GROMACS .gro file of C-alpha atoms in nm:
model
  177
    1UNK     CA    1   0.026  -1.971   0.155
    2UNK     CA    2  -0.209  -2.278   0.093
    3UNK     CA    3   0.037  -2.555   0.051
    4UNK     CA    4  -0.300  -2.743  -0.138
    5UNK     CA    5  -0.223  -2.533  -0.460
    6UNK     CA    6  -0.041  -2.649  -0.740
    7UNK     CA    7   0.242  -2.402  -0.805
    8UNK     CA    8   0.382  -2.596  -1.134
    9UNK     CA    9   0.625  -2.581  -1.255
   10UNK     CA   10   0.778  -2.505  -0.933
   11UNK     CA   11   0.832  -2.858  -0.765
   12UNK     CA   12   0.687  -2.884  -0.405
   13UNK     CA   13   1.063  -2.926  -0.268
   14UNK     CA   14   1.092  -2.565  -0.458
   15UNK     CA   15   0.793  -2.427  -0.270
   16UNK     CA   16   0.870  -2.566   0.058
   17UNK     CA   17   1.239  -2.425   0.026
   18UNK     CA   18   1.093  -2.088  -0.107
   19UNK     CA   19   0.893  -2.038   0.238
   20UNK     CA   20   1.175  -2.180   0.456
   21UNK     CA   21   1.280  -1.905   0.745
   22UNK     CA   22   1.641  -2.004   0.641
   23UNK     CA   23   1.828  -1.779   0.415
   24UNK     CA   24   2.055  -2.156   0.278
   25UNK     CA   25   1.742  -2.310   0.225
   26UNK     CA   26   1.616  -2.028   0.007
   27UNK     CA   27   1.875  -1.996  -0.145
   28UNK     CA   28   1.876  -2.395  -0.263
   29UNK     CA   29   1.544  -2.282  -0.437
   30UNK     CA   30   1.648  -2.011  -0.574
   31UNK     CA   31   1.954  -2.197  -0.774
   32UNK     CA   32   1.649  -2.464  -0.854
   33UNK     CA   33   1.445  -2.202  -0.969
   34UNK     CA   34   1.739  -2.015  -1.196
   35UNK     CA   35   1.816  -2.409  -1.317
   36UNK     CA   36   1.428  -2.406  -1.475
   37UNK     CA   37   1.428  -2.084  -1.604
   38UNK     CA   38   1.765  -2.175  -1.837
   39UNK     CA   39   1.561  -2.475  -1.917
   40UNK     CA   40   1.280  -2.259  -2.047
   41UNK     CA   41   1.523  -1.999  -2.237
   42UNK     CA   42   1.723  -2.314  -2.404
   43UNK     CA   43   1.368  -2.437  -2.509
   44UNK     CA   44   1.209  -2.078  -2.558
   45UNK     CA   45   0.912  -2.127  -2.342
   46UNK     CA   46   0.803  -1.823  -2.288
   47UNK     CA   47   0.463  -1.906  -2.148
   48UNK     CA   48   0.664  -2.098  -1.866
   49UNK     CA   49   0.863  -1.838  -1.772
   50UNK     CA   50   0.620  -1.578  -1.748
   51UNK     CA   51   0.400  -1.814  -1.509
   52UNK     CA   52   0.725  -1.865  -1.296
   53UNK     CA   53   0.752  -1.535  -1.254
   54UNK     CA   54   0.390  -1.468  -1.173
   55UNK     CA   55   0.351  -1.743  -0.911
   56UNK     CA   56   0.696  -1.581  -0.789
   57UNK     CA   57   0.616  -1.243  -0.767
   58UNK     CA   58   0.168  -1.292  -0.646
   59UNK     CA   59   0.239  -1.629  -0.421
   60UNK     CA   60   0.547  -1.507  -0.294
   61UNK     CA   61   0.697  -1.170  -0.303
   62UNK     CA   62   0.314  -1.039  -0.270
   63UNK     CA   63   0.277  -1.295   0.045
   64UNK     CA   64   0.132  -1.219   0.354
   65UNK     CA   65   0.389  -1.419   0.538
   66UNK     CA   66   0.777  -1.234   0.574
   67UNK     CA   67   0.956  -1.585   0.475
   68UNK     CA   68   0.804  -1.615   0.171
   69UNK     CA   69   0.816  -1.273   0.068
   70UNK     CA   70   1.165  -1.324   0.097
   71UNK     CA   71   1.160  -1.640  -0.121
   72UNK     CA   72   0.984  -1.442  -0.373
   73UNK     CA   73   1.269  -1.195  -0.389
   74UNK     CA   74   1.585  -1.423  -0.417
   75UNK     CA   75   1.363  -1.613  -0.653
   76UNK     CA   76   1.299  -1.342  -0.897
   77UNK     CA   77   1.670  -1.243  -0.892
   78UNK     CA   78   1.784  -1.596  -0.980
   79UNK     CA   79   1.460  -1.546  -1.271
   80UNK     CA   80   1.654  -1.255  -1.411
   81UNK     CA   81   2.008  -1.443  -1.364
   82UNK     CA   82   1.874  -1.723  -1.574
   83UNK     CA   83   1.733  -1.526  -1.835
   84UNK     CA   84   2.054  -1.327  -1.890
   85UNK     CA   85   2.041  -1.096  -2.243
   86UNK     CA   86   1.667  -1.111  -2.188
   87UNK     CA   87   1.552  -1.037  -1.907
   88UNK     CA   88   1.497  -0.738  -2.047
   89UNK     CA   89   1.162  -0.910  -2.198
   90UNK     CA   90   1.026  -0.927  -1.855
   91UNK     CA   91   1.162  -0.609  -1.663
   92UNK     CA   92   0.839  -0.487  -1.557
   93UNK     CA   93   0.713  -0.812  -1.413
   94UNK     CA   94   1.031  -0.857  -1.191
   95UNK     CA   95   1.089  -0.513  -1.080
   96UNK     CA   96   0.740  -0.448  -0.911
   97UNK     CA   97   0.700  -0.667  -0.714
   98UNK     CA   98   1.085  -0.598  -0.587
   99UNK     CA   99   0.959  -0.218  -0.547
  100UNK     CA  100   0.664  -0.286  -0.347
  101UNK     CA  101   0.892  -0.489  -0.113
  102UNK     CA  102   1.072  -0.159  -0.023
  103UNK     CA  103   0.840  -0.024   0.168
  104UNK     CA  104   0.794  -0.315   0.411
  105UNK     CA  105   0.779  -0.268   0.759
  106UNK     CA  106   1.063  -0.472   0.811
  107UNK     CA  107   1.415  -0.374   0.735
  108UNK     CA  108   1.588  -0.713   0.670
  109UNK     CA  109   1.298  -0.755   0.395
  110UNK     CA  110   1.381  -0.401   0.245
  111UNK     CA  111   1.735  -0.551   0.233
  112UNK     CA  112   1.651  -0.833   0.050
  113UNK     CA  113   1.439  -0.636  -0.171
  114UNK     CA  114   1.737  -0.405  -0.230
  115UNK     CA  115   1.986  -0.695  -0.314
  116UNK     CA  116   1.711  -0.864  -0.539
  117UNK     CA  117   1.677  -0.558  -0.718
  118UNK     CA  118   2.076  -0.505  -0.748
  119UNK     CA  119   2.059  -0.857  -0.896
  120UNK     CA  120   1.817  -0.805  -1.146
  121UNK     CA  121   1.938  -0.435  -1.286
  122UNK     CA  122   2.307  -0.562  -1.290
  123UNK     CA  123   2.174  -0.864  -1.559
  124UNK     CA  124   1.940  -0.649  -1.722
  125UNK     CA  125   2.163  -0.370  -1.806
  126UNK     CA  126   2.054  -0.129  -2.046
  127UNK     CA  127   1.742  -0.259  -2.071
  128UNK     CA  128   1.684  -0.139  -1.777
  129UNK     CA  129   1.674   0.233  -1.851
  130UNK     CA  130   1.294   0.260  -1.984
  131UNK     CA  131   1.204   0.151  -1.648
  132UNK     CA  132   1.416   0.429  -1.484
  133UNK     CA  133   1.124   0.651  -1.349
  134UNK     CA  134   0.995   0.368  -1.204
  135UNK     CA  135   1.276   0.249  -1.008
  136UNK     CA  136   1.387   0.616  -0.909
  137UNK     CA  137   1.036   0.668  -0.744
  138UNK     CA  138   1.047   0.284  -0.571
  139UNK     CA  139   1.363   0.395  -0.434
  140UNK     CA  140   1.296   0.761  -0.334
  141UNK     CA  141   1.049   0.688  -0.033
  142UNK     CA  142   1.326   0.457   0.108
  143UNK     CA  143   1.593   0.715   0.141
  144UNK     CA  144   1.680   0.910   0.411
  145UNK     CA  145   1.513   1.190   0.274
  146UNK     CA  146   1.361   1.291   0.647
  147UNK     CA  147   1.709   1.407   0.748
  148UNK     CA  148   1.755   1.808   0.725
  149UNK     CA  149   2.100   1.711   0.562
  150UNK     CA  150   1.934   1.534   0.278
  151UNK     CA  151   1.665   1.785   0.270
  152UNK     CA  152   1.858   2.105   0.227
  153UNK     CA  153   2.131   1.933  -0.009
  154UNK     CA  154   1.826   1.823  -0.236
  155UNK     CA  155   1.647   2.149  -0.225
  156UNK     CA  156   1.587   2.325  -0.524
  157UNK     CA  157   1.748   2.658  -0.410
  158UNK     CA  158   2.077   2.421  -0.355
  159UNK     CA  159   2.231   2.357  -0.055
  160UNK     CA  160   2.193   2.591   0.290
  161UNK     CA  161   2.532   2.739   0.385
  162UNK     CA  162   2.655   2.539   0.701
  163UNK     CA  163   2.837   2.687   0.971
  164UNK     CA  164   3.174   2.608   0.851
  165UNK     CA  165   3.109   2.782   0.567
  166UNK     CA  166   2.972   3.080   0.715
  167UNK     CA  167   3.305   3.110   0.863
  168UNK     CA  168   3.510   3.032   0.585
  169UNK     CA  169   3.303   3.308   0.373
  170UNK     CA  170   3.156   3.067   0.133
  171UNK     CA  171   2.805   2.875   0.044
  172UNK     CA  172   2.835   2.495   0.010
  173UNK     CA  173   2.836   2.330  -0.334
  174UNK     CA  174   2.705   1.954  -0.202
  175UNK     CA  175   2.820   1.658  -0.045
  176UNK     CA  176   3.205   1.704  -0.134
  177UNK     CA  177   3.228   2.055  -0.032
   0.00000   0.00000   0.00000
C-alpha cells in the first residue's frame, strides 16, 4: 500500500483506519466510508461511488497486505449498506472481490470475507439472484466438500447407505435421515 497515493475521496484518516490491524478501527472507516456513499446516493454521483468501490475492492480487498484486505471487505459491506435499494447497480463490482477473498490462506480473512458477503446479499436482496452462479461457485471450493460425508451425500447416485441403515434395512435419504 503506498501511503503517497491519493485515494480520494477516501480521506487519509479513512485510509489509515482501513489498513489498521484493529478490527474497531476498521470498523470507524467503514461507518466513514458508508457515511460518503449516502452522500453520493442523496446527490446521485454515480461516478463517485463506483471509484469508491474500485479503490475499495483493487487497493484494498485485492491488497497484498492481510489488514487491508480486511479493510477492503468491511468497507465494501458498509458500500452496499449505504447504497440500500441499489446496490443492486453495483453487485458485480462488490461481490468479486469478496469471492476472491475466500480462498485466502488465512481463515480469519475467509471469515471476514464470509460476513462481508452476508452483508452485502442481505441489502441486495433479489437483486442478487442473476449473480447466483457466481456466488454458488465462490462458495463451493470453501466447503467442506473433502469430507467422505459431504462427498457421498452430494453424489449424484444419492447418498451411500451407512451402517445404521444397513441394519435398520434401509438406504439413507440425506442429512435428516
Amino acid at each position: 500500500m503506498n501511503p503517497e497515493k491519493d485515494f480520494a475521496p477516501l480521506t487519509p484518516n479513512i485510509v489509515r483506519a482501513l489498513n489498521d490491524k484493529l478490527y474497531e478501527k476498521r470498523k470507524v472507516a467503514a461507518l466513514e466510508i458508508e457515511k460518503l456513499v449516502r452522500e453520493f446516493v442523496a446527490q446521485n454521483n454515480t461516478v463517485q461511488i463506483k471509484h469508491v468501490i474500485q479503490t475499495l475492492s483493487q487497493e484494498f480487498a485485492l491488497s497484498q497486505h492481510p489488514h487491508s484486505r480486511k479493510g477492503g471487505l468491511i468497507g465494501l459491506a458498509a458500500c452496499s449498506i449505504a447504497l440500500g435499494k441499489d446496490s443492486g447497480l453495483y453487485l458485480k463490482e462488490l461481490i468479486e472481490p469478496v469471492l476472491t477473498c475466500f480462498n485466502d490462506a488465512d481463515s480469519r480473512l475467509r471469515y471476514y470475507a464470509c460476513e462481508a458477503l452476508y452483508n452485502i446479499v442481505k441489502v441486495a436482496r433479489g437483486a442478487v439472484l442473476p449473480h447466483f452462479n457466481v456466488l454458488f461457485d465462490g462458495l463451493t471450493p470453501s466447503s467442506p466438500v473433502g469430507c467422505l460425508h459431504c462427498r457421498t451425500v452430494l453424489s449424484p447416485q444419492g447418498p451411500l447407505p451407512t451402517a445404521q441403515s444397513q441394519r435398520l434395512g434401509k438406504r439413507e435419504t440425506g442429512f435428516w435421515s
